[in-house]
Amino acid sequence: MPQPNCLTRLVAAAQARLAVPIAVYPGISLTGATVRDVVTDPAAQTAAQLALHERYRTPAVLTAMDLSAEAEAFGCEIRLSETEVPTVTGRLVTSLEQAKSLHVPQPGDRRTAVYLETARRLRQLPGRPLVLGGCIGPFSLAARLVGVSEAMELTLTEPETVHALLEKTTAFLTAYAEAFRAAGADGLIMAEPAAGLLSPPSVAAFSSAYIRHIVQALEDGHFALVLHNCGARLVQLPAVLEAGTSVVHFGAPMDLAAALVRVDPAIVLCGNLDPTATFVRSSPEEVRVRVGQLLDAVQPHRNFVLSSGCDLPPDASLANLDAFYAASRM
């Protein structure tokens, strides 16, 4: 059974349902920054999150979700934009030999320093909200190094190449997570979206087995590793849980009401309102309805945190975020 941590204890002690969407980028509409500013400047990232924290009095503050920073540290080329989250371009690894010889970077290399410094700054906020850093998961990082579609194929045709990459990505992510803890973060949201494309046995072999190593290295009774898989479905739930995290964050494809019946009450599940369909394309009234429907579906379960199913895009409507928080507190 996963060890209790600061987040599971917060959920257990809460008098009302917690609401913690993965939201940093929408804060730029309050600060005037660009996405490029947020992903390259700790001051801009901290300001965007602080603006949302002050508006909604959130129980936790987050560093931005940017699943290119770790790949960039390994040497991948990325594309930066004023309005969109960075993306990885091209492939860094194309063979088993390259995977075995790949250099493992240090936490703080390239733009990973931005996120560590943001965690340090968030730690200084008055009221001491929980600080949750963000990073990519080991399989999703490997998929960015070798190519996402190529990674899927290699799990079947050349699994040794994928495992060689996973040894490298897991070593880096363990050290990166430890650096977040040293910077003052109370936990880390580890995003593993590529694992949602795998079969349940492959989720267990190529994702959960490696995340479990990271969990074991970090468990200390306080630090919380939150496993985020925005593509997972109910059939993959047992394989995802093999990672051993006490908090799991799911996207829209997961049937949360059914999942909550199947997990131990000591495990906290979070999610899962669609980031674009709910927070960008819906009206505030539609947001209120969707929040109400989700809360009704999970009502018997205390081990649930209301959230978005993934990180909110920069163009998410503040009016819709207002409606989300208002509905969560009814």
PDB file of N, CA, C and O in Angstrom, residues 159-230:
ATOM      1  N   PRO A 159      12.135  -4.116 -27.703  1.00  0.00           N
ATOM      2  CA  PRO A 159      11.924  -3.668 -26.320  1.00  0.00           C
ATOM      3  C   PRO A 159      13.217  -3.336 -25.586  1.00  0.00           C
ATOM      4  O   PRO A 159      13.228  -2.502 -24.684  1.00  0.00           O
ATOM      5  N   GLU A 160      14.328  -3.970 -25.997  1.00  0.00           N
ATOM      6  CA  GLU A 160      15.589  -3.682 -25.315  1.00  0.00           C
ATOM      7  C   GLU A 160      16.016  -2.228 -25.514  1.00  0.00           C
ATOM      8  O   GLU A 160      16.627  -1.617 -24.623  1.00  0.00           O
ATOM      9  N   THR A 161      15.668  -1.648 -26.670  1.00  0.00           N
ATOM     10  CA  THR A 161      15.987  -0.245 -26.906  1.00  0.00           C
ATOM     11  C   THR A 161      15.181   0.650 -25.975  1.00  0.00           C
ATOM     12  O   THR A 161      15.702   1.611 -25.404  1.00  0.00           O
ATOM     13  N   VAL A 162      13.906   0.330 -25.810  1.00  0.00           N
ATOM     14  CA  VAL A 162      13.056   1.122 -24.918  1.00  0.00           C
ATOM     15  C   VAL A 162      13.537   1.000 -23.477  1.00  0.00           C
ATOM     16  O   VAL A 162      13.624   2.005 -22.753  1.00  0.00           O
ATOM     17  N   HIS A 163      13.892  -0.191 -23.055  1.00  0.00           N
ATOM     18  CA  HIS A 163      14.372  -0.369 -21.686  1.00  0.00           C
ATOM     19  C   HIS A 163      15.694   0.368 -21.466  1.00  0.00           C
ATOM     20  O   HIS A 163      15.931   0.928 -20.383  1.00  0.00           O
ATOM     21  N   ALA A 164      16.557   0.376 -22.484  1.00  0.00           N
ATOM     22  CA  ALA A 164      17.818   1.113 -22.364  1.00  0.00           C
ATOM     23  C   ALA A 164      17.545   2.605 -22.177  1.00  0.00           C
ATOM     24  O   ALA A 164      18.201   3.279 -21.361  1.00  0.00           O
ATOM     25  N   LEU A 165      16.582   3.121 -22.918  1.00  0.00           N
ATOM     26  CA  LEU A 165      16.208   4.523 -22.763  1.00  0.00           C
ATOM     27  C   LEU A 165      15.583   4.776 -21.398  1.00  0.00           C
ATOM     28  O   LEU A 165      15.855   5.799 -20.748  1.00  0.00           O
ATOM     29  N   LEU A 166      14.741   3.854 -20.956  1.00  0.00           N
ATOM     30  CA  LEU A 166      14.057   4.034 -19.680  1.00  0.00           C
ATOM     31  C   LEU A 166      15.020   4.032 -18.505  1.00  0.00           C
ATOM     32  O   LEU A 166      14.787   4.723 -17.508  1.00  0.00           O
ATOM     33  N   GLU A 167      16.107   3.294 -18.608  1.00  0.00           N
ATOM     34  CA  GLU A 167      17.119   3.350 -17.548  1.00  0.00           C
ATOM     35  C   GLU A 167      17.674   4.765 -17.434  1.00  0.00           C
ATOM     36  O   GLU A 167      17.885   5.280 -16.328  1.00  0.00           O
ATOM     37  N   LYS A 168      17.897   5.412 -18.592  1.00  0.00           N
ATOM     38  CA  LYS A 168      18.451   6.767 -18.597  1.00  0.00           C
ATOM     39  C   LYS A 168      17.420   7.787 -18.124  1.00  0.00           C
ATOM     40  O   LYS A 168      17.721   8.673 -17.304  1.00  0.00           O
ATOM     41  N   THR A 169      16.195   7.688 -18.639  1.00  0.00           N
ATOM     42  CA  THR A 169      15.189   8.685 -18.265  1.00  0.00           C
ATOM     43  C   THR A 169      14.811   8.567 -16.794  1.00  0.00           C
ATOM     44  O   THR A 169      14.593   9.571 -16.109  1.00  0.00           O
ATOM     45  N   THR A 170      14.768   7.334 -16.286  1.00  0.00           N
ATOM     46  CA  THR A 170      14.420   7.139 -14.879  1.00  0.00           C
ATOM     47  C   THR A 170      15.511   7.684 -13.967  1.00  0.00           C
ATOM     48  O   THR A 170      15.215   8.296 -12.930  1.00  0.00           O
ATOM     49  N   ALA A 171      16.756   7.481 -14.349  1.00  0.00           N
ATOM     50  CA  ALA A 171      17.858   8.026 -13.544  1.00  0.00           C
ATOM     51  C   ALA A 171      17.772   9.549 -13.478  1.00  0.00           C
ATOM     52  O   ALA A 171      17.930  10.151 -12.404  1.00  0.00           O
ATOM     53  N   PHE A 172      17.515  10.190 -14.622  1.00  0.00           N
ATOM     54  CA  PHE A 172      17.414  11.648 -14.616  1.00  0.00           C
ATOM     55  C   PHE A 172      16.212  12.119 -13.819  1.00  0.00           C
ATOM     56  O   PHE A 172      16.308  13.050 -13.007  1.00  0.00           O
ATOM     57  N   LEU A 173      15.055  11.496 -14.032  1.00  0.00           N
ATOM     58  CA  LEU A 173      13.834  11.961 -13.369  1.00  0.00           C
ATOM     59  C   LEU A 173      13.886  11.738 -11.858  1.00  0.00           C
ATOM     60  O   LEU A 173      13.318  12.525 -11.095  1.00  0.00           O
ATOM     61  N   THR A 174      14.568  10.699 -11.415  1.00  0.00           N
ATOM     62  CA  THR A 174      14.743  10.511  -9.970  1.00  0.00           C
ATOM     63  C   THR A 174      15.544  11.666  -9.389  1.00  0.00           C
ATOM     64  O   THR A 174      15.168  12.249  -8.357  1.00  0.00           O
ATOM     65  N   ALA A 175      16.633  12.022 -10.056  1.00  0.00           N
ATOM     66  CA  ALA A 175      17.456  13.131  -9.580  1.00  0.00           C
ATOM     67  C   ALA A 175      16.712  14.460  -9.687  1.00  0.00           C
ATOM     68  O   ALA A 175      16.829  15.328  -8.798  1.00  0.00           O
ATOM     69  N   TYR A 176      15.937  14.629 -10.741  1.00  0.00           N
ATOM     70  CA  TYR A 176      15.160  15.861 -10.930  1.00  0.00           C
ATOM     71  C   TYR A 176      14.100  16.004  -9.839  1.00  0.00           C
ATOM     72  O   TYR A 176      13.902  17.083  -9.271  1.00  0.00           O
ATOM     73  N   ALA A 177      13.419  14.902  -9.530  1.00  0.00           N
ATOM     74  CA  ALA A 177      12.423  14.930  -8.459  1.00  0.00           C
ATOM     75  C   ALA A 177      13.074  15.259  -7.122  1.00  0.00           C
ATOM     76  O   ALA A 177      12.532  16.031  -6.317  1.00  0.00           O
ATOM     77  N   GLU A 178      14.237  14.691  -6.865  1.00  0.00           N
ATOM     78  CA  GLU A 178      14.949  15.000  -5.630  1.00  0.00           C
ATOM     79  C   GLU A 178      15.362  16.470  -5.583  1.00  0.00           C
ATOM     80  O   GLU A 178      15.366  17.094  -4.517  1.00  0.00           O
ATOM     81  N   ALA A 179      15.681  17.047  -6.752  1.00  0.00           N
ATOM     82  CA  ALA A 179      16.027  18.465  -6.811  1.00  0.00           C
ATOM     83  C   ALA A 179      14.805  19.335  -6.510  1.00  0.00           C
ATOM     84  O   ALA A 179      14.930  20.383  -5.858  1.00  0.00           O
ATOM     85  N   PHE A 180      13.638  18.933  -6.979  1.00  0.00           N
ATOM     86  CA  PHE A 180      12.405  19.656  -6.630  1.00  0.00           C
ATOM     87  C   PHE A 180      12.181  19.615  -5.118  1.00  0.00           C
ATOM     88  O   PHE A 180      11.815  20.621  -4.504  1.00  0.00           O
ATOM     89  N   ARG A 181      12.376  18.453  -4.525  1.00  0.00           N
ATOM     90  CA  ARG A 181      12.203  18.333  -3.078  1.00  0.00           C
ATOM     91  C   ARG A 181      13.189  19.251  -2.355  1.00  0.00           C
ATOM     92  O   ARG A 181      12.815  19.934  -1.394  1.00  0.00           O
ATOM     93  N   ALA A 182      14.436  19.277  -2.807  1.00  0.00           N
ATOM     94  CA  ALA A 182      15.440  20.138  -2.186  1.00  0.00           C
ATOM     95  C   ALA A 182      15.100  21.613  -2.368  1.00  0.00           C
ATOM     96  O   ALA A 182      15.459  22.451  -1.528  1.00  0.00           O
ATOM     97  N   ALA A 183      14.392  21.949  -3.463  1.00  0.00           N
ATOM     98  CA  ALA A 183      14.001  23.335  -3.720  1.00  0.00           C
ATOM     99  C   ALA A 183      12.809  23.776  -2.882  1.00  0.00           C
ATOM    100  O   ALA A 183      12.442  24.948  -2.904  1.00  0.00           O
ATOM    101  N   GLY A 184      12.198  22.841  -2.165  1.00  0.00           N
ATOM    102  CA  GLY A 184      11.084  23.186  -1.300  1.00  0.00           C
ATOM    103  C   GLY A 184       9.734  22.685  -1.751  1.00  0.00           C
ATOM    104  O   GLY A 184       8.724  22.942  -1.090  1.00  0.00           O
ATOM    105  N   ALA A 185       9.682  21.956  -2.862  1.00  0.00           N
ATOM    106  CA  ALA A 185       8.400  21.409  -3.319  1.00  0.00           C
ATOM    107  C   ALA A 185       7.921  20.326  -2.357  1.00  0.00           C
ATOM    108  O   ALA A 185       8.717  19.536  -1.829  1.00  0.00           O
ATOM    109  N   ASP A 186       6.612  20.299  -2.136  1.00  0.00           N
ATOM    110  CA  ASP A 186       6.000  19.266  -1.305  1.00  0.00           C
ATOM    111  C   ASP A 186       5.665  18.015  -2.105  1.00  0.00           C
ATOM    112  O   ASP A 186       5.357  16.964  -1.526  1.00  0.00           O
ATOM    113  N   GLY A 187       5.688  18.138  -3.406  1.00  0.00           N
ATOM    114  CA  GLY A 187       5.356  17.008  -4.256  1.00  0.00           C
ATOM    115  C   GLY A 187       5.599  17.346  -5.705  1.00  0.00           C
ATOM    116  O   GLY A 187       6.087  18.432  -6.050  1.00  0.00           O
ATOM    117  N   LEU A 188       5.229  16.404  -6.553  1.00  0.00           N
ATOM    118  CA  LEU A 188       5.523  16.513  -7.979  1.00  0.00           C
ATOM    119  C   LEU A 188       4.406  15.843  -8.767  1.00  0.00           C
ATOM    120  O   LEU A 188       3.991  14.731  -8.431  1.00  0.00           O
ATOM    121  N   ILE A 189       3.897  16.534  -9.770  1.00  0.00           N
ATOM    122  CA  ILE A 189       2.952  15.928 -10.709  1.00  0.00           C
ATOM    123  C   ILE A 189       3.753  15.390 -11.880  1.00  0.00           C
ATOM    124  O   ILE A 189       4.352  16.146 -12.632  1.00  0.00           O
ATOM    125  N   MET A 190       3.794  14.074 -12.015  1.00  0.00           N
ATOM    126  CA  MET A 190       4.564  13.422 -13.075  1.00  0.00           C
ATOM    127  C   MET A 190       3.613  13.024 -14.196  1.00  0.00           C
ATOM    128  O   MET A 190       2.763  12.145 -14.025  1.00  0.00           O
ATOM    129  N   ALA A 191       3.759  13.666 -15.344  1.00  0.00           N
ATOM    130  CA  ALA A 191       2.850  13.449 -16.461  1.00  0.00           C
ATOM    131  C   ALA A 191       3.373  12.337 -17.368  1.00  0.00           C
ATOM    132  O   ALA A 191       4.470  12.434 -17.912  1.00  0.00           O
ATOM    133  N   GLU A 192       2.568  11.318 -17.543  1.00  0.00           N
ATOM    134  CA  GLU A 192       2.938  10.139 -18.338  1.00  0.00           C
ATOM    135  C   GLU A 192       1.894   9.903 -19.431  1.00  0.00           C
ATOM    136  O   GLU A 192       1.296   8.831 -19.527  1.00  0.00           O
ATOM    137  N   PRO A 193       1.639  10.894 -20.295  1.00  0.00           N
ATOM    138  CA  PRO A 193       0.550  10.740 -21.272  1.00  0.00           C
ATOM    139  C   PRO A 193       0.781   9.645 -22.299  1.00  0.00           C
ATOM    140  O   PRO A 193      -0.174   8.985 -22.727  1.00  0.00           O
ATOM    141  N   ALA A 194       2.041   9.428 -22.707  1.00  0.00           N
ATOM    142  CA  ALA A 194       2.296   8.419 -23.740  1.00  0.00           C
ATOM    143  C   ALA A 194       1.931   7.021 -23.262  1.00  0.00           C
ATOM    144  O   ALA A 194       1.597   6.146 -24.068  1.00  0.00           O
ATOM    145  N   ALA A 195       1.973   6.783 -21.950  1.00  0.00           N
ATOM    146  CA  ALA A 195       1.614   5.464 -21.435  1.00  0.00           C
ATOM    147  C   ALA A 195       0.146   5.155 -21.656  1.00  0.00           C
ATOM    148  O   ALA A 195      -0.254   3.987 -21.668  1.00  0.00           O
ATOM    149  N   GLY A 196      -0.677   6.184 -21.834  1.00  0.00           N
ATOM    150  CA  GLY A 196      -2.085   5.956 -22.114  1.00  0.00           C
ATOM    151  C   GLY A 196      -2.335   5.297 -23.448  1.00  0.00           C
ATOM    152  O   GLY A 196      -3.445   4.807 -23.705  1.00  0.00           O
ATOM    153  N   LEU A 197      -1.306   5.266 -24.304  1.00  0.00           N
ATOM    154  CA  LEU A 197      -1.431   4.641 -25.616  1.00  0.00           C
ATOM    155  C   LEU A 197      -1.038   3.165 -25.596  1.00  0.00           C
ATOM    156  O   LEU A 197      -1.173   2.479 -26.607  1.00  0.00           O
ATOM    157  N   LEU A 198      -0.553   2.680 -24.462  1.00  0.00           N
ATOM    158  CA  LEU A 198      -0.054   1.316 -24.365  1.00  0.00           C
ATOM    159  C   LEU A 198      -1.129   0.342 -23.885  1.00  0.00           C
ATOM    160  O   LEU A 198      -2.100   0.738 -23.237  1.00  0.00           O
ATOM    161  N   SER A 199      -0.933  -0.933 -24.168  1.00  0.00           N
ATOM    162  CA  SER A 199      -1.792  -1.972 -23.609  1.00  0.00           C
ATOM    163  C   SER A 199      -1.529  -2.076 -22.111  1.00  0.00           C
ATOM    164  O   SER A 199      -0.459  -1.665 -21.628  1.00  0.00           O
ATOM    165  N   PRO A 200      -2.461  -2.632 -21.347  1.00  0.00           N
ATOM    166  CA  PRO A 200      -2.214  -2.762 -19.904  1.00  0.00           C
ATOM    167  C   PRO A 200      -0.905  -3.468 -19.551  1.00  0.00           C
ATOM    168  O   PRO A 200      -0.164  -2.968 -18.696  1.00  0.00           O
ATOM    169  N   PRO A 201      -0.557  -4.616 -20.188  1.00  0.00           N
ATOM    170  CA  PRO A 201       0.741  -5.223 -19.843  1.00  0.00           C
ATOM    171  C   PRO A 201       1.925  -4.317 -20.149  1.00  0.00           C
ATOM    172  O   PRO A 201       2.908  -4.296 -19.406  1.00  0.00           O
ATOM    173  N   SER A 202       1.824  -3.552 -21.225  1.00  0.00           N
ATOM    174  CA  SER A 202       2.924  -2.646 -21.580  1.00  0.00           C
ATOM    175  C   SER A 202       2.984  -1.449 -20.652  1.00  0.00           C
ATOM    176  O   SER A 202       4.069  -0.928 -20.363  1.00  0.00           O
ATOM    177  N   VAL A 203       1.823  -0.976 -20.166  1.00  0.00           N
ATOM    178  CA  VAL A 203       1.828   0.085 -19.152  1.00  0.00           C
ATOM    179  C   VAL A 203       2.622  -0.391 -17.936  1.00  0.00           C
ATOM    180  O   VAL A 203       3.465   0.338 -17.387  1.00  0.00           O
ATOM    181  N   ALA A 204       2.369  -1.617 -17.509  1.00  0.00           N
ATOM    182  CA  ALA A 204       3.052  -2.153 -16.337  1.00  0.00           C
ATOM    183  C   ALA A 204       4.552  -2.285 -16.580  1.00  0.00           C
ATOM    184  O   ALA A 204       5.366  -1.935 -15.722  1.00  0.00           O
ATOM    185  N   ALA A 205       4.924  -2.770 -17.768  1.00  0.00           N
ATOM    186  CA  ALA A 205       6.328  -3.076 -18.043  1.00  0.00           C
ATOM    187  C   ALA A 205       7.156  -1.849 -18.382  1.00  0.00           C
ATOM    188  O   ALA A 205       8.322  -1.747 -17.966  1.00  0.00           O
ATOM    189  N   PHE A 206       6.584  -0.914 -19.148  1.00  0.00           N
ATOM    190  CA  PHE A 206       7.369   0.199 -19.673  1.00  0.00           C
ATOM    191  C   PHE A 206       7.114   1.523 -18.946  1.00  0.00           C
ATOM    192  O   PHE A 206       7.797   2.507 -19.224  1.00  0.00           O
ATOM    193  N   SER A 207       6.150   1.566 -18.053  1.00  0.00           N
ATOM    194  CA  SER A 207       5.870   2.802 -17.333  1.00  0.00           C
ATOM    195  C   SER A 207       5.864   2.568 -15.826  1.00  0.00           C
ATOM    196  O   SER A 207       6.723   3.071 -15.104  1.00  0.00           O
ATOM    197  N   SER A 208       4.921   1.778 -15.345  1.00  0.00           N
ATOM    198  CA  SER A 208       4.748   1.633 -13.898  1.00  0.00           C
ATOM    199  C   SER A 208       5.979   1.044 -13.210  1.00  0.00           C
ATOM    200  O   SER A 208       6.333   1.457 -12.100  1.00  0.00           O
ATOM    201  N   ALA A 209       6.635   0.093 -13.855  1.00  0.00           N
ATOM    202  CA  ALA A 209       7.812  -0.527 -13.231  1.00  0.00           C
ATOM    203  C   ALA A 209       8.901   0.497 -12.964  1.00  0.00           C
ATOM    204  O   ALA A 209       9.609   0.424 -11.941  1.00  0.00           O
ATOM    205  N   TYR A 210       9.050   1.462 -13.849  1.00  0.00           N
ATOM    206  CA  TYR A 210      10.092   2.474 -13.690  1.00  0.00           C
ATOM    207  C   TYR A 210       9.656   3.588 -12.742  1.00  0.00           C
ATOM    208  O   TYR A 210      10.466   4.104 -11.967  1.00  0.00           O
ATOM    209  N   ILE A 211       8.388   3.950 -12.797  1.00  0.00           N
ATOM    210  CA  ILE A 211       7.894   4.961 -11.848  1.00  0.00           C
ATOM    211  C   ILE A 211       8.001   4.445 -10.421  1.00  0.00           C
ATOM    212  O   ILE A 211       8.294   5.205  -9.490  1.00  0.00           O
ATOM    213  N   ARG A 212       7.796   3.151 -10.241  1.00  0.00           N
ATOM    214  CA  ARG A 212       7.893   2.576  -8.898  1.00  0.00           C
ATOM    215  C   ARG A 212       9.291   2.823  -8.309  1.00  0.00           C
ATOM    216  O   ARG A 212       9.427   3.096  -7.112  1.00  0.00           O
ATOM    217  N   HIS A 213      10.332   2.752  -9.143  1.00  0.00           N
ATOM    218  CA  HIS A 213      11.688   3.034  -8.653  1.00  0.00           C
ATOM    219  C   HIS A 213      11.788   4.468  -8.137  1.00  0.00           C
ATOM    220  O   HIS A 213      12.429   4.735  -7.116  1.00  0.00           O
ATOM    221  N   ILE A 214      11.152   5.394  -8.849  1.00  0.00           N
ATOM    222  CA  ILE A 214      11.186   6.800  -8.436  1.00  0.00           C
ATOM    223  C   ILE A 214      10.408   6.983  -7.140  1.00  0.00           C
ATOM    224  O   ILE A 214      10.849   7.690  -6.229  1.00  0.00           O
ATOM    225  N   VAL A 215       9.244   6.344  -7.049  1.00  0.00           N
ATOM    226  CA  VAL A 215       8.436   6.423  -5.825  1.00  0.00           C
ATOM    227  C   VAL A 215       9.249   5.931  -4.630  1.00  0.00           C
ATOM    228  O   VAL A 215       9.292   6.572  -3.567  1.00  0.00           O
ATOM    229  N   GLN A 216       9.904   4.802  -4.790  1.00  0.00           N
ATOM    230  CA  GLN A 216      10.662   4.224  -3.686  1.00  0.00           C
ATOM    231  C   GLN A 216      11.821   5.121  -3.263  1.00  0.00           C
ATOM    232  O   GLN A 216      12.176   5.180  -2.083  1.00  0.00           O
ATOM    233  N   ALA A 217      12.389   5.852  -4.210  1.00  0.00           N
ATOM    234  CA  ALA A 217      13.500   6.751  -3.892  1.00  0.00           C
ATOM    235  C   ALA A 217      13.028   8.000  -3.161  1.00  0.00           C
ATOM    236  O   ALA A 217      13.802   8.617  -2.418  1.00  0.00           O
ATOM    237  N   LEU A 218      11.757   8.369  -3.338  1.00  0.00           N
ATOM    238  CA  LEU A 218      11.264   9.641  -2.815  1.00  0.00           C
ATOM    239  C   LEU A 218      10.393   9.514  -1.580  1.00  0.00           C
ATOM    240  O   LEU A 218      10.180  10.499  -0.871  1.00  0.00           O
ATOM    241  N   GLU A 219       9.848   8.350  -1.322  1.00  0.00           N
ATOM    242  CA  GLU A 219       8.932   8.189  -0.193  1.00  0.00           C
ATOM    243  C   GLU A 219       9.618   8.571   1.107  1.00  0.00           C
ATOM    244  O   GLU A 219      10.652   8.009   1.470  1.00  0.00           O
ATOM    245  N   ASP A 220       9.038   9.551   1.816  1.00  0.00           N
ATOM    246  CA  ASP A 220       9.599   9.985   3.088  1.00  0.00           C
ATOM    247  C   ASP A 220       8.508  10.362   4.086  1.00  0.00           C
ATOM    248  O   ASP A 220       8.792  10.947   5.136  1.00  0.00           O
ATOM    249  N   GLY A 221       7.249  10.043   3.767  1.00  0.00           N
ATOM    250  CA  GLY A 221       6.147  10.392   4.643  1.00  0.00           C
ATOM    251  C   GLY A 221       5.589  11.773   4.418  1.00  0.00           C
ATOM    252  O   GLY A 221       4.576  12.141   5.021  1.00  0.00           O
ATOM    253  N   HIS A 222       6.232  12.563   3.562  1.00  0.00           N
ATOM    254  CA  HIS A 222       5.738  13.915   3.263  1.00  0.00           C
ATOM    255  C   HIS A 222       5.621  14.144   1.763  1.00  0.00           C
ATOM    256  O   HIS A 222       4.551  14.518   1.275  1.00  0.00           O
ATOM    257  N   PHE A 223       6.699  13.941   1.013  1.00  0.00           N
ATOM    258  CA  PHE A 223       6.720  14.270  -0.406  1.00  0.00           C
ATOM    259  C   PHE A 223       5.701  13.422  -1.167  1.00  0.00           C
ATOM    260  O   PHE A 223       5.628  12.212  -0.993  1.00  0.00           O
ATOM    261  N   ALA A 224       4.903  14.074  -2.013  1.00  0.00           N
ATOM    262  CA  ALA A 224       3.823  13.405  -2.745  1.00  0.00           C
ATOM    263  C   ALA A 224       4.155  13.325  -4.225  1.00  0.00           C
ATOM    264  O   ALA A 224       4.346  14.355  -4.875  1.00  0.00           O
ATOM    265  N   LEU A 225       4.236  12.131  -4.768  1.00  0.00           N
ATOM    266  CA  LEU A 225       4.385  11.957  -6.208  1.00  0.00           C
ATOM    267  C   LEU A 225       3.009  11.656  -6.787  1.00  0.00           C
ATOM    268  O   LEU A 225       2.397  10.634  -6.461  1.00  0.00           O
ATOM    269  N   VAL A 226       2.506  12.570  -7.611  1.00  0.00           N
ATOM    270  CA  VAL A 226       1.199  12.435  -8.242  1.00  0.00           C
ATOM    271  C   VAL A 226       1.418  11.936  -9.661  1.00  0.00           C
ATOM    272  O   VAL A 226       2.057  12.612 -10.476  1.00  0.00           O
ATOM    273  N   LEU A 227       0.914  10.756  -9.982  1.00  0.00           N
ATOM    274  CA  LEU A 227       1.044  10.207 -11.325  1.00  0.00           C
ATOM    275  C   LEU A 227      -0.122  10.677 -12.177  1.00  0.00           C
ATOM    276  O   LEU A 227      -1.281  10.399 -11.868  1.00  0.00           O
ATOM    277  N   HIS A 228       0.187  11.402 -13.253  1.00  0.00           N
ATOM    278  CA  HIS A 228      -0.839  11.904 -14.164  1.00  0.00           C
ATOM    279  C   HIS A 228      -0.789  11.117 -15.463  1.00  0.00           C
ATOM    280  O   HIS A 228       0.266  11.037 -16.109  1.00  0.00           O
ATOM    281  N   ASN A 229      -1.926  10.535 -15.850  1.00  0.00           N
ATOM    282  CA  ASN A 229      -2.044   9.835 -17.127  1.00  0.00           C
ATOM    283  C   ASN A 229      -3.357  10.268 -17.756  1.00  0.00           C
ATOM    284  O   ASN A 229      -4.424   9.797 -17.373  1.00  0.00           O
ATOM    285  N   CYS A 230      -3.261  11.193 -18.712  1.00  0.00           N
ATOM    286  CA  CYS A 230      -4.486  11.785 -19.253  1.00  0.00           C
ATOM    287  C   CYS A 230      -5.160  10.899 -20.296  1.00  0.00           C
ATOM    288  O   CYS A 230      -6.281  11.180 -20.703  1.00  0.00           O
TER     289      CYS A 230
END
